[in-house]
Amino acid sequence: MRITRGLLSSSKKFEVVALSDVAKFIGVKTDCYELIGDTNRVFFDFDGKDIRLSVEDFTRLDGEVRNRIIEVCERLVGDDYALMTASSHAHDIVSYRVVFTTRTCSREHNRLLATTFNGELSGLHPNIKADEGVYGNGRKMRMLGQSKDGENRPLTLLHGEPADTYLTE
């Protein structure tokens, strides 16, 4: 797996880490990003920024988003998915990542699937959607347990095993 450090790091500067060593490698760091390939596990990155609500309303909305994502995943792939979150009321962000553990596709096809998944989230909040811009060449995705630069908002696992969160094989 190709891993780079920091959100602003170049996609040309990375370390190659054996899959068996990834958990140990990222376990002592906070800024690791996986470089996606031409073909990856199917994944979706859901973001809702500027979600300025009371703690109670934010928690309710975050739960509704999580439950809708789980409902769609179970309908499409049963139990074969990983679900992570980095939602934070303090940062006004609802944030989820889903990885289908038994399905792969091209970046472009994944982008089209994200468009379809957006329809499944309609009606929850106008700012929350699957990010269709994360499938480009040279893109990197934050890894489990990691935070974006300057934020204490680690990506945490809600469903699946740590190895299920890897996008490349």
CSV table of N, CA and C in Angstrom, one decimal:
chain,number,residue,atom,x,y,z
A,1,MET,N,0.8,-1.2,0.0
A,1,MET,CA,0.0,0.0,0.0
A,1,MET,C,0.9,1.2,0.0
A,2,ARG,N,0.5,2.3,-0.7
A,2,ARG,CA,1.2,3.5,-0.8
A,2,ARG,C,0.6,4.5,0.2
A,3,ILE,N,1.4,4.9,1.1
A,3,ILE,CA,1.0,5.8,2.2
A,3,ILE,C,1.8,7.1,2.2
A,4,THR,N,1.1,8.2,2.2
A,4,THR,CA,1.8,9.5,2.3
A,4,THR,C,1.4,10.2,3.7
A,5,ARG,N,2.2,11.2,4.0
A,5,ARG,CA,1.9,11.8,5.3
A,5,ARG,C,1.5,13.3,5.1
A,6,GLY,N,0.4,13.6,5.7
A,6,GLY,CA,-0.1,15.0,5.7
A,6,GLY,C,-1.0,15.3,4.5
A,7,LEU,N,-2.1,16.1,4.8
A,7,LEU,CA,-3.1,16.4,3.8
A,7,LEU,C,-2.5,17.1,2.6
A,8,LEU,N,-1.5,17.9,2.9
A,8,LEU,CA,-0.9,18.7,1.8
A,8,LEU,C,0.3,18.1,1.1
A,9,SER,N,0.6,16.9,1.5
A,9,SER,CA,1.8,16.2,0.9
A,9,SER,C,1.6,15.9,-0.5
A,10,SER,N,2.7,15.7,-1.2
A,10,SER,CA,2.6,15.4,-2.6
A,10,SER,C,2.3,13.9,-2.8
A,11,SER,N,1.5,13.6,-3.8
A,11,SER,CA,1.1,12.2,-4.0
A,11,SER,C,2.3,11.4,-4.6
A,12,LYS,N,3.4,12.2,-5.0
A,12,LYS,CA,4.6,11.5,-5.5
A,12,LYS,C,5.5,11.1,-4.4
A,13,LYS,N,5.3,11.6,-3.2
A,13,LYS,CA,6.2,11.3,-2.1
A,13,LYS,C,5.4,10.4,-1.1
A,14,PHE,N,5.7,9.1,-1.2
A,14,PHE,CA,5.0,8.1,-0.3
A,14,PHE,C,5.9,7.0,0.1
A,15,GLU,N,5.4,6.2,1.0
A,15,GLU,CA,6.1,5.0,1.5
A,15,GLU,C,5.3,3.8,1.1
A,16,VAL,N,5.9,2.8,0.6
A,16,VAL,CA,5.2,1.5,0.3
A,16,VAL,C,5.3,0.6,1.6
A,17,VAL,N,4.1,0.3,2.1
A,17,VAL,CA,4.0,-0.5,3.3
A,17,VAL,C,3.2,-1.8,3.0
A,18,ALA,N,3.8,-2.9,3.4
A,18,ALA,CA,3.1,-4.2,3.2
A,18,ALA,C,1.8,-4.2,3.9
A,19,LEU,N,0.7,-4.8,3.4
A,19,LEU,CA,-0.6,-4.8,4.0
A,19,LEU,C,-0.5,-5.4,5.4
A,20,SER,N,0.4,-6.4,5.6
A,20,SER,CA,0.5,-7.0,7.0
A,20,SER,C,1.1,-6.0,8.0
A,21,ASP,N,1.7,-4.9,7.5
A,21,ASP,CA,2.4,-3.9,8.4
A,21,ASP,C,1.7,-2.6,8.5
A,22,VAL,N,0.5,-2.5,7.8
A,22,VAL,CA,-0.1,-1.2,7.8
A,22,VAL,C,-0.6,-0.7,9.2
A,23,ALA,N,-1.3,-1.6,9.9
A,23,ALA,CA,-1.8,-1.3,11.2
A,23,ALA,C,-0.7,-0.8,12.1
A,24,LYS,N,0.4,-1.5,12.1
A,24,LYS,CA,1.5,-1.1,13.0
A,24,LYS,C,2.1,0.3,12.5
A,25,PHE,N,2.2,0.5,11.2
A,25,PHE,CA,2.7,1.7,10.6
A,25,PHE,C,1.9,2.9,11.0
A,26,ILE,N,0.6,2.8,10.8
A,26,ILE,CA,-0.3,4.0,11.1
A,26,ILE,C,-0.6,4.1,12.6
A,27,GLY,N,-0.4,3.1,13.4
A,27,GLY,CA,-0.8,3.1,14.8
A,27,GLY,C,0.0,4.1,15.6
A,28,VAL,N,1.1,4.5,15.2
A,28,VAL,CA,2.0,5.5,15.9
A,28,VAL,C,2.0,6.8,15.3
A,29,LYS,N,1.1,7.0,14.3
A,29,LYS,CA,1.1,8.3,13.5
A,29,LYS,C,-0.3,8.9,13.6
A,30,THR,N,-0.5,10.1,13.2
A,30,THR,CA,-1.8,10.7,13.2
A,30,THR,C,-2.1,11.4,11.8
A,31,ASP,N,-1.3,11.3,10.8
A,31,ASP,CA,-1.4,12.0,9.6
A,31,ASP,C,-1.2,11.2,8.3
A,32,CYS,N,-1.7,10.0,8.4
A,32,CYS,CA,-1.4,9.1,7.2
A,32,CYS,C,-2.6,9.0,6.3
A,33,TYR,N,-2.2,9.0,5.0
A,33,TYR,CA,-3.2,9.0,3.9
A,33,TYR,C,-2.9,7.9,2.9
A,34,GLU,N,-3.9,7.1,2.5
A,34,GLU,CA,-3.7,6.1,1.5
A,34,GLU,C,-3.8,6.7,0.1
A,35,LEU,N,-2.9,6.4,-0.8
A,35,LEU,CA,-3.0,6.9,-2.1
A,35,LEU,C,-3.9,5.9,-2.9
A,36,ILE,N,-5.0,6.4,-3.5
A,36,ILE,CA,-5.8,5.4,-4.2
A,36,ILE,C,-5.2,5.1,-5.6
A,37,GLY,N,-5.6,3.9,-6.1
A,37,GLY,CA,-5.1,3.4,-7.3
A,37,GLY,C,-6.1,3.6,-8.4
A,38,ASP,N,-5.8,3.0,-9.6
A,38,ASP,CA,-6.8,3.1,-10.7
A,38,ASP,C,-8.0,2.2,-10.4
A,39,THR,N,-7.8,1.1,-9.7
A,39,THR,CA,-8.9,0.2,-9.2
A,39,THR,C,-8.8,0.1,-7.7
A,40,ASN,N,-9.9,0.2,-7.0
A,40,ASN,CA,-9.9,0.2,-5.5
A,40,ASN,C,-11.1,-0.5,-5.1
A,41,ARG,N,-11.2,-0.8,-3.8
A,41,ARG,CA,-12.5,-1.2,-3.2
A,41,ARG,C,-13.4,0.0,-3.4
A,42,VAL,N,-14.7,-0.4,-3.6
A,42,VAL,CA,-15.7,0.7,-3.7
A,42,VAL,C,-15.8,1.4,-2.4
A,43,PHE,N,-15.7,2.7,-2.4
A,43,PHE,CA,-15.8,3.5,-1.2
A,43,PHE,C,-16.5,4.8,-1.4
A,44,PHE,N,-17.1,5.3,-0.4
A,44,PHE,CA,-17.8,6.6,-0.4
A,44,PHE,C,-17.4,7.5,0.8
A,45,ASP,N,-17.2,8.7,0.5
A,45,ASP,CA,-16.8,9.7,1.6
A,45,ASP,C,-17.9,10.7,1.7
A,46,PHE,N,-18.6,10.7,2.8
A,46,PHE,CA,-19.8,11.6,3.0
A,46,PHE,C,-19.3,12.7,3.9
A,47,ASP,N,-19.6,13.9,3.5
A,47,ASP,CA,-19.3,15.1,4.3
A,47,ASP,C,-20.5,16.0,4.3
A,48,GLY,N,-20.6,16.6,5.4
A,48,GLY,CA,-21.5,17.7,5.6
A,48,GLY,C,-20.8,18.8,6.4
A,49,LYS,N,-20.5,19.9,5.8
A,49,LYS,CA,-19.7,21.0,6.4
A,49,LYS,C,-20.7,22.1,6.8
A,50,ASP,N,-20.3,22.9,7.8
A,50,ASP,CA,-21.1,24.0,8.3
A,50,ASP,C,-22.5,23.6,8.8
A,51,ILE,N,-22.5,22.5,9.5
A,51,ILE,CA,-23.7,21.9,10.2
A,51,ILE,C,-23.8,22.6,11.5
A,52,ARG,N,-24.3,23.8,11.5
A,52,ARG,CA,-24.4,24.6,12.8
A,52,ARG,C,-25.7,24.3,13.5
A,53,LEU,N,-25.7,23.4,14.4
A,53,LEU,CA,-26.9,23.0,15.1
A,53,LEU,C,-26.6,22.9,16.6
A,54,SER,N,-27.6,22.9,17.4
A,54,SER,CA,-27.3,22.6,18.9
A,54,SER,C,-26.7,21.2,19.0
A,55,VAL,N,-26.1,20.9,20.1
A,55,VAL,CA,-25.5,19.6,20.3
A,55,VAL,C,-26.6,18.5,20.1
A,56,GLU,N,-27.8,18.7,20.7
A,56,GLU,CA,-28.9,17.7,20.6
A,56,GLU,C,-29.3,17.5,19.1
A,57,ASP,N,-29.5,18.6,18.4
A,57,ASP,CA,-29.9,18.5,17.0
A,57,ASP,C,-28.8,17.9,16.1
A,58,PHE,N,-27.5,18.2,16.4
A,58,PHE,CA,-26.4,17.7,15.6
A,58,PHE,C,-26.3,16.2,15.9
A,59,THR,N,-26.5,15.8,17.1
A,59,THR,CA,-26.4,14.3,17.5
A,59,THR,C,-27.5,13.6,16.8
A,60,ARG,N,-28.7,14.1,16.7
A,60,ARG,CA,-29.9,13.5,16.1
A,60,ARG,C,-29.6,13.4,14.6
A,61,LEU,N,-29.1,14.4,13.9
A,61,LEU,CA,-28.9,14.4,12.5
A,61,LEU,C,-27.7,13.4,12.2
A,62,ASP,N,-26.7,13.4,13.0
A,62,ASP,CA,-25.6,12.5,12.8
A,62,ASP,C,-26.0,11.1,12.9
A,63,GLY,N,-26.9,10.8,13.8
A,63,GLY,CA,-27.5,9.4,13.9
A,63,GLY,C,-28.3,9.1,12.8
A,64,GLU,N,-29.1,10.0,12.2
A,64,GLU,CA,-30.0,9.7,11.1
A,64,GLU,C,-29.1,9.4,9.8
A,65,VAL,N,-28.0,10.2,9.7
A,65,VAL,CA,-27.1,10.0,8.5
A,65,VAL,C,-26.5,8.6,8.7
A,66,ARG,N,-26.0,8.3,9.8
A,66,ARG,CA,-25.3,7.0,10.1
A,66,ARG,C,-26.3,5.8,9.8
A,67,ASN,N,-27.6,6.0,10.3
A,67,ASN,CA,-28.5,4.9,10.1
A,67,ASN,C,-28.9,4.7,8.7
A,68,ARG,N,-29.0,5.8,7.9
A,68,ARG,CA,-29.4,5.8,6.5
A,68,ARG,C,-28.2,5.1,5.7
A,69,ILE,N,-27.0,5.4,6.0
A,69,ILE,CA,-25.8,4.8,5.4
A,69,ILE,C,-25.8,3.3,5.7
A,70,ILE,N,-26.0,2.9,6.9
A,70,ILE,CA,-26.1,1.5,7.3
A,70,ILE,C,-27.2,0.8,6.6
A,71,GLU,N,-28.4,1.4,6.5
A,71,GLU,CA,-29.5,0.8,5.8
A,71,GLU,C,-29.2,0.5,4.3
A,72,VAL,N,-28.6,1.5,3.7
A,72,VAL,CA,-28.2,1.3,2.2
A,72,VAL,C,-27.1,0.3,2.1
A,73,CYS,N,-26.1,0.3,2.9
A,73,CYS,CA,-25.0,-0.7,2.9
A,73,CYS,C,-25.5,-2.1,3.0
A,74,GLU,N,-26.4,-2.3,4.0
A,74,GLU,CA,-26.9,-3.7,4.3
A,74,GLU,C,-27.8,-4.1,3.2
A,75,ARG,N,-28.5,-3.2,2.5
A,75,ARG,CA,-29.3,-3.6,1.4
A,75,ARG,C,-28.5,-4.0,0.2
A,76,LEU,N,-27.4,-3.3,0.0
A,76,LEU,CA,-26.5,-3.5,-1.2
A,76,LEU,C,-25.5,-4.6,-1.0
A,77,VAL,N,-24.9,-4.7,0.2
A,77,VAL,CA,-23.8,-5.7,0.3
A,77,VAL,C,-23.9,-6.5,1.6
A,78,GLY,N,-25.0,-6.5,2.2
A,78,GLY,CA,-25.1,-7.3,3.5
A,78,GLY,C,-24.2,-6.7,4.5
A,79,ASP,N,-23.4,-7.6,5.1
A,79,ASP,CA,-22.5,-7.2,6.2
A,79,ASP,C,-21.1,-6.9,5.7
A,80,ASP,N,-20.9,-6.9,4.4
A,80,ASP,CA,-19.5,-6.8,3.8
A,80,ASP,C,-19.1,-5.3,3.5
A,81,TYR,N,-19.1,-4.6,4.6
A,81,TYR,CA,-18.6,-3.2,4.5
A,81,TYR,C,-18.0,-2.7,5.8
A,82,ALA,N,-17.2,-1.7,5.7
A,82,ALA,CA,-16.6,-1.0,6.8
A,82,ALA,C,-17.2,0.4,6.9
A,83,LEU,N,-17.5,0.8,8.1
A,83,LEU,CA,-18.0,2.2,8.3
A,83,LEU,C,-17.2,2.9,9.3
A,84,MET,N,-16.8,4.1,8.9
A,84,MET,CA,-16.0,5.0,9.8
A,84,MET,C,-16.6,6.3,9.9
A,85,THR,N,-16.3,7.0,11.0
A,85,THR,CA,-16.8,8.4,11.2
A,85,THR,C,-15.7,9.3,11.7
A,86,ALA,N,-15.9,10.6,11.4
A,86,ALA,CA,-15.0,11.6,12.0
A,86,ALA,C,-15.9,12.8,12.2
A,87,SER,N,-17.2,12.6,12.5
A,87,SER,CA,-18.2,13.6,12.8
A,87,SER,C,-17.8,14.4,14.0
A,88,SER,N,-18.0,15.7,14.0
A,88,SER,CA,-17.6,16.5,15.2
A,88,SER,C,-18.5,17.7,15.3
A,89,HIS,N,-19.3,17.8,16.4
A,89,HIS,CA,-20.1,19.0,16.6
A,89,HIS,C,-19.1,20.2,16.8
A,90,ALA,N,-18.0,20.1,17.4
A,90,ALA,CA,-17.0,21.2,17.6
A,90,ALA,C,-16.5,21.7,16.3
A,91,HIS,N,-16.5,20.9,15.3
A,91,HIS,CA,-16.0,21.4,13.9
A,91,HIS,C,-17.2,21.6,13.0
A,92,ASP,N,-18.4,21.4,13.4
A,92,ASP,CA,-19.6,21.5,12.6
A,92,ASP,C,-19.6,20.7,11.4
A,93,ILE,N,-19.1,19.4,11.5
A,93,ILE,CA,-18.9,18.5,10.4
A,93,ILE,C,-19.6,17.1,10.7
A,94,VAL,N,-20.4,16.7,9.8
A,94,VAL,CA,-20.9,15.3,9.8
A,94,VAL,C,-20.0,14.6,8.7
A,95,SER,N,-19.3,13.5,9.1
A,95,SER,CA,-18.4,12.9,8.2
A,95,SER,C,-18.4,11.4,8.4
A,96,TYR,N,-18.5,10.7,7.3
A,96,TYR,CA,-18.5,9.2,7.3
A,96,TYR,C,-17.8,8.7,6.0
A,97,ARG,N,-17.2,7.5,6.2
A,97,ARG,CA,-16.6,6.8,5.1
A,97,ARG,C,-17.1,5.4,5.1
A,98,VAL,N,-17.4,4.9,3.9
A,98,VAL,CA,-17.9,3.5,3.8
A,98,VAL,C,-16.9,2.8,2.8
A,99,VAL,N,-16.6,1.6,3.1
A,99,VAL,CA,-15.8,0.8,2.1
A,99,VAL,C,-16.5,-0.5,2.0
A,100,PHE,N,-16.8,-0.9,0.7
A,100,PHE,CA,-17.4,-2.2,0.4
A,100,PHE,C,-16.3,-3.2,0.3
A,101,THR,N,-16.2,-4.1,1.2
A,101,THR,CA,-15.0,-5.0,1.4
A,101,THR,C,-14.9,-6.0,0.3
A,102,THR,N,-15.9,-6.3,-0.4
A,102,THR,CA,-15.9,-7.4,-1.4
A,102,THR,C,-16.1,-6.9,-2.8
A,103,ARG,N,-16.1,-5.6,-3.0
A,103,ARG,CA,-16.4,-5.0,-4.4
A,103,ARG,C,-15.3,-4.1,-4.7
A,104,THR,N,-14.8,-4.2,-6.0
A,104,THR,CA,-13.8,-3.2,-6.5
A,104,THR,C,-14.3,-2.6,-7.8
A,105,CYS,N,-13.8,-1.5,-8.2
A,105,CYS,CA,-14.1,-0.8,-9.4
A,105,CYS,C,-13.1,0.3,-9.7
A,106,SER,N,-13.2,0.8,-10.9
A,106,SER,CA,-12.4,2.0,-11.3
A,106,SER,C,-12.7,3.2,-10.5
A,107,ARG,N,-11.8,4.2,-10.5
A,107,ARG,CA,-12.1,5.5,-9.8
A,107,ARG,C,-13.4,6.1,-10.5
A,108,GLU,N,-13.4,6.1,-11.8
A,108,GLU,CA,-14.5,6.8,-12.5
A,108,GLU,C,-15.8,6.1,-12.2
A,109,HIS,N,-15.9,4.8,-12.2
A,109,HIS,CA,-17.1,4.1,-11.9
A,109,HIS,C,-17.5,4.4,-10.4
A,110,ASN,N,-16.5,4.4,-9.5
A,110,ASN,CA,-16.8,4.7,-8.1
A,110,ASN,C,-17.5,6.1,-8.0
A,111,ARG,N,-17.0,7.1,-8.8
A,111,ARG,CA,-17.5,8.4,-8.8
A,111,ARG,C,-19.0,8.4,-9.2
A,112,LEU,N,-19.3,7.6,-10.2
A,112,LEU,CA,-20.7,7.5,-10.7
A,112,LEU,C,-21.6,6.8,-9.6
A,113,LEU,N,-21.0,5.8,-8.9
A,113,LEU,CA,-21.7,5.2,-7.8
A,113,LEU,C,-22.0,6.2,-6.7
A,114,ALA,N,-21.1,7.1,-6.4
A,114,ALA,CA,-21.2,8.1,-5.4
A,114,ALA,C,-22.4,9.0,-5.7
A,115,THR,N,-22.6,9.3,-7.0
A,115,THR,CA,-23.7,10.1,-7.5
A,115,THR,C,-25.0,9.4,-7.1
A,116,THR,N,-25.0,8.1,-7.4
A,116,THR,CA,-26.2,7.3,-7.1
A,116,THR,C,-26.5,7.3,-5.6
A,117,PHE,N,-25.4,7.1,-4.8
A,117,PHE,CA,-25.6,7.1,-3.3
A,117,PHE,C,-26.2,8.4,-2.8
A,118,ASN,N,-25.8,9.5,-3.4
A,118,ASN,CA,-26.3,10.8,-3.0
A,118,ASN,C,-27.9,10.8,-3.0
A,119,GLY,N,-28.5,10.1,-3.9
A,119,GLY,CA,-29.9,10.1,-3.9
A,119,GLY,C,-30.5,9.4,-2.7
A,120,GLU,N,-29.7,8.5,-2.1
A,120,GLU,CA,-30.1,7.8,-0.9
A,120,GLU,C,-30.1,8.6,0.3
A,121,LEU,N,-29.3,9.7,0.3
A,121,LEU,CA,-29.2,10.6,1.4
A,121,LEU,C,-30.1,11.8,1.3
A,122,SER,N,-30.9,11.9,0.2
A,122,SER,CA,-31.7,13.1,0.0
A,122,SER,C,-32.7,13.3,1.2
A,123,GLY,N,-32.9,14.5,1.5
A,123,GLY,CA,-33.9,14.8,2.6
A,123,GLY,C,-33.3,14.9,4.0
A,124,LEU,N,-32.1,14.5,4.2
A,124,LEU,CA,-31.5,14.5,5.5
A,124,LEU,C,-31.0,15.9,5.9
A,125,HIS,N,-30.2,16.5,5.0
A,125,HIS,CA,-29.7,17.9,5.2
A,125,HIS,C,-29.1,18.3,3.9
A,126,PRO,N,-29.3,19.5,3.4
A,126,PRO,CA,-28.8,19.9,2.1
A,126,PRO,C,-27.2,19.9,2.0
A,127,ASN,N,-26.5,20.0,3.1
A,127,ASN,CA,-25.1,20.0,3.0
A,127,ASN,C,-24.4,18.7,3.1
A,128,ILE,N,-25.2,17.6,3.3
A,128,ILE,CA,-24.6,16.3,3.5
A,128,ILE,C,-24.7,15.5,2.2
A,129,LYS,N,-23.6,15.1,1.7
A,129,LYS,CA,-23.6,14.3,0.4
A,129,LYS,C,-22.3,13.5,0.3
A,130,ALA,N,-22.3,12.5,-0.6
A,130,ALA,CA,-21.1,11.8,-1.0
A,130,ALA,C,-20.2,12.7,-1.8
A,131,ASP,N,-19.0,12.9,-1.4
A,131,ASP,CA,-18.1,13.7,-2.2
A,131,ASP,C,-17.7,13.0,-3.5
A,132,GLU,N,-18.0,13.6,-4.6
A,132,GLU,CA,-17.7,13.0,-5.9
A,132,GLU,C,-16.3,13.5,-6.4
A,133,GLY,N,-15.6,14.3,-5.7
A,133,GLY,CA,-14.3,14.8,-6.1
A,133,GLY,C,-13.1,14.0,-5.6
A,134,VAL,N,-13.4,12.9,-4.8
A,134,VAL,CA,-12.2,12.2,-4.2
A,134,VAL,C,-11.7,11.1,-5.1
A,135,TYR,N,-12.2,11.0,-6.3
A,135,TYR,CA,-11.8,9.8,-7.1
A,135,TYR,C,-10.8,10.1,-8.2
A,136,GLY,N,-10.2,11.3,-8.2
A,136,GLY,CA,-9.2,11.7,-9.2
A,136,GLY,C,-7.9,11.0,-9.1
A,137,ASN,N,-7.1,11.2,-10.1
A,137,ASN,CA,-5.8,10.6,-10.2
A,137,ASN,C,-4.9,11.3,-9.1
A,138,GLY,N,-4.1,10.5,-8.4
A,138,GLY,CA,-3.2,11.0,-7.4
A,138,GLY,C,-3.9,11.4,-6.1
A,139,ARG,N,-5.2,11.1,-5.9
A,139,ARG,CA,-5.9,11.4,-4.7
A,139,ARG,C,-5.5,10.5,-3.5
A,140,LYS,N,-5.6,11.0,-2.4
A,140,LYS,CA,-5.3,10.3,-1.2
A,140,LYS,C,-6.4,10.4,-0.2
A,141,MET,N,-6.6,9.4,0.6
A,141,MET,CA,-7.7,9.3,1.6
A,141,MET,C,-7.2,9.1,3.0
A,142,ARG,N,-7.7,9.9,3.9
A,142,ARG,CA,-7.3,9.7,5.3
A,142,ARG,C,-7.5,8.3,5.8
A,143,MET,N,-6.6,7.8,6.6
A,143,MET,CA,-6.7,6.4,7.0
A,143,MET,C,-7.3,6.4,8.5
A,144,LEU,N,-7.7,5.2,8.8
A,144,LEU,CA,-8.3,4.9,10.1
A,144,LEU,C,-7.4,5.4,11.3
A,145,GLY,N,-8.0,6.2,12.2
A,145,GLY,CA,-7.2,6.7,13.3
A,145,GLY,C,-6.5,8.0,13.1
A,146,GLN,N,-6.6,8.5,11.9
A,146,GLN,CA,-5.8,9.7,11.5
A,146,GLN,C,-6.7,10.9,11.5
A,147,SER,N,-6.1,12.1,11.7
A,147,SER,CA,-6.8,13.3,11.7
A,147,SER,C,-6.3,14.2,10.6
A,148,LYS,N,-7.1,15.1,10.1
A,148,LYS,CA,-6.6,16.1,9.2
A,148,LYS,C,-5.7,17.0,9.9
A,149,ASP,N,-4.8,17.7,9.1
A,149,ASP,CA,-3.8,18.6,9.7
A,149,ASP,C,-4.6,19.7,10.5
A,150,GLY,N,-4.1,19.9,11.7
A,150,GLY,CA,-4.7,20.9,12.6
A,150,GLY,C,-6.0,20.6,13.2
A,151,GLU,N,-6.5,19.4,13.0
A,151,GLU,CA,-7.7,19.0,13.7
A,151,GLU,C,-7.5,17.8,14.5
A,152,ASN,N,-8.3,17.7,15.6
A,152,ASN,CA,-8.3,16.5,16.4
A,152,ASN,C,-9.6,15.8,16.1
A,153,ARG,N,-9.7,15.2,15.0
A,153,ARG,CA,-11.0,14.5,14.5
A,153,ARG,C,-10.6,13.2,13.8
A,154,PRO,N,-10.1,12.3,14.6
A,154,PRO,CA,-9.6,11.0,14.0
A,154,PRO,C,-10.8,10.2,13.4
A,155,LEU,N,-10.5,9.5,12.3
A,155,LEU,CA,-11.4,8.6,11.6
A,155,LEU,C,-11.5,7.4,12.5
A,156,THR,N,-12.7,7.1,13.0
A,156,THR,CA,-12.9,6.0,13.9
A,156,THR,C,-13.8,4.9,13.3
A,157,LEU,N,-13.5,3.7,13.6
A,157,LEU,CA,-14.2,2.5,13.0
A,157,LEU,C,-15.5,2.3,13.8
A,158,LEU,N,-16.6,2.2,13.1
A,158,LEU,CA,-17.9,1.8,13.7
A,158,LEU,C,-18.4,0.4,13.3
A,159,HIS,N,-18.0,-0.1,12.1
A,159,HIS,CA,-18.4,-1.4,11.7
A,159,HIS,C,-17.3,-2.0,10.8
A,160,GLY,N,-17.0,-3.3,11.0
A,160,GLY,CA,-15.9,-3.9,10.3
A,160,GLY,C,-14.6,-4.0,11.1
A,161,GLU,N,-13.6,-4.5,10.4
A,161,GLU,CA,-12.3,-4.7,11.0
A,161,GLU,C,-11.3,-3.6,10.4
A,162,PRO,N,-10.3,-3.3,11.1
A,162,PRO,CA,-9.3,-2.3,10.5
A,162,PRO,C,-8.9,-2.6,9.1
A,163,ALA,N,-8.6,-3.8,8.8
A,163,ALA,CA,-8.1,-4.1,7.4
A,163,ALA,C,-9.2,-3.9,6.4
A,164,ASP,N,-10.5,-3.9,6.8
A,164,ASP,CA,-11.6,-3.7,5.9
A,164,ASP,C,-11.6,-2.2,5.4
A,165,THR,N,-10.9,-1.4,6.1
A,165,THR,CA,-10.9,0.1,5.7
A,165,THR,C,-9.9,0.4,4.6
A,166,TYR,N,-9.0,-0.5,4.3
A,166,TYR,CA,-8.0,-0.3,3.2
A,166,TYR,C,-8.7,-0.2,1.9
A,167,LEU,N,-8.4,0.8,1.1
A,167,LEU,CA,-9.0,1.0,-0.2
A,167,LEU,C,-8.3,0.2,-1.3
A,168,THR,N,-7.0,0.0,-1.2
A,168,THR,CA,-6.2,-0.7,-2.2
A,168,THR,C,-5.8,-2.1,-1.6
A,169,GLU,N,-5.5,-3.0,-2.5
A,169,GLU,CA,-5.2,-4.4,-2.0
A,169,GLU,C,-3.8,-4.7,-2.5
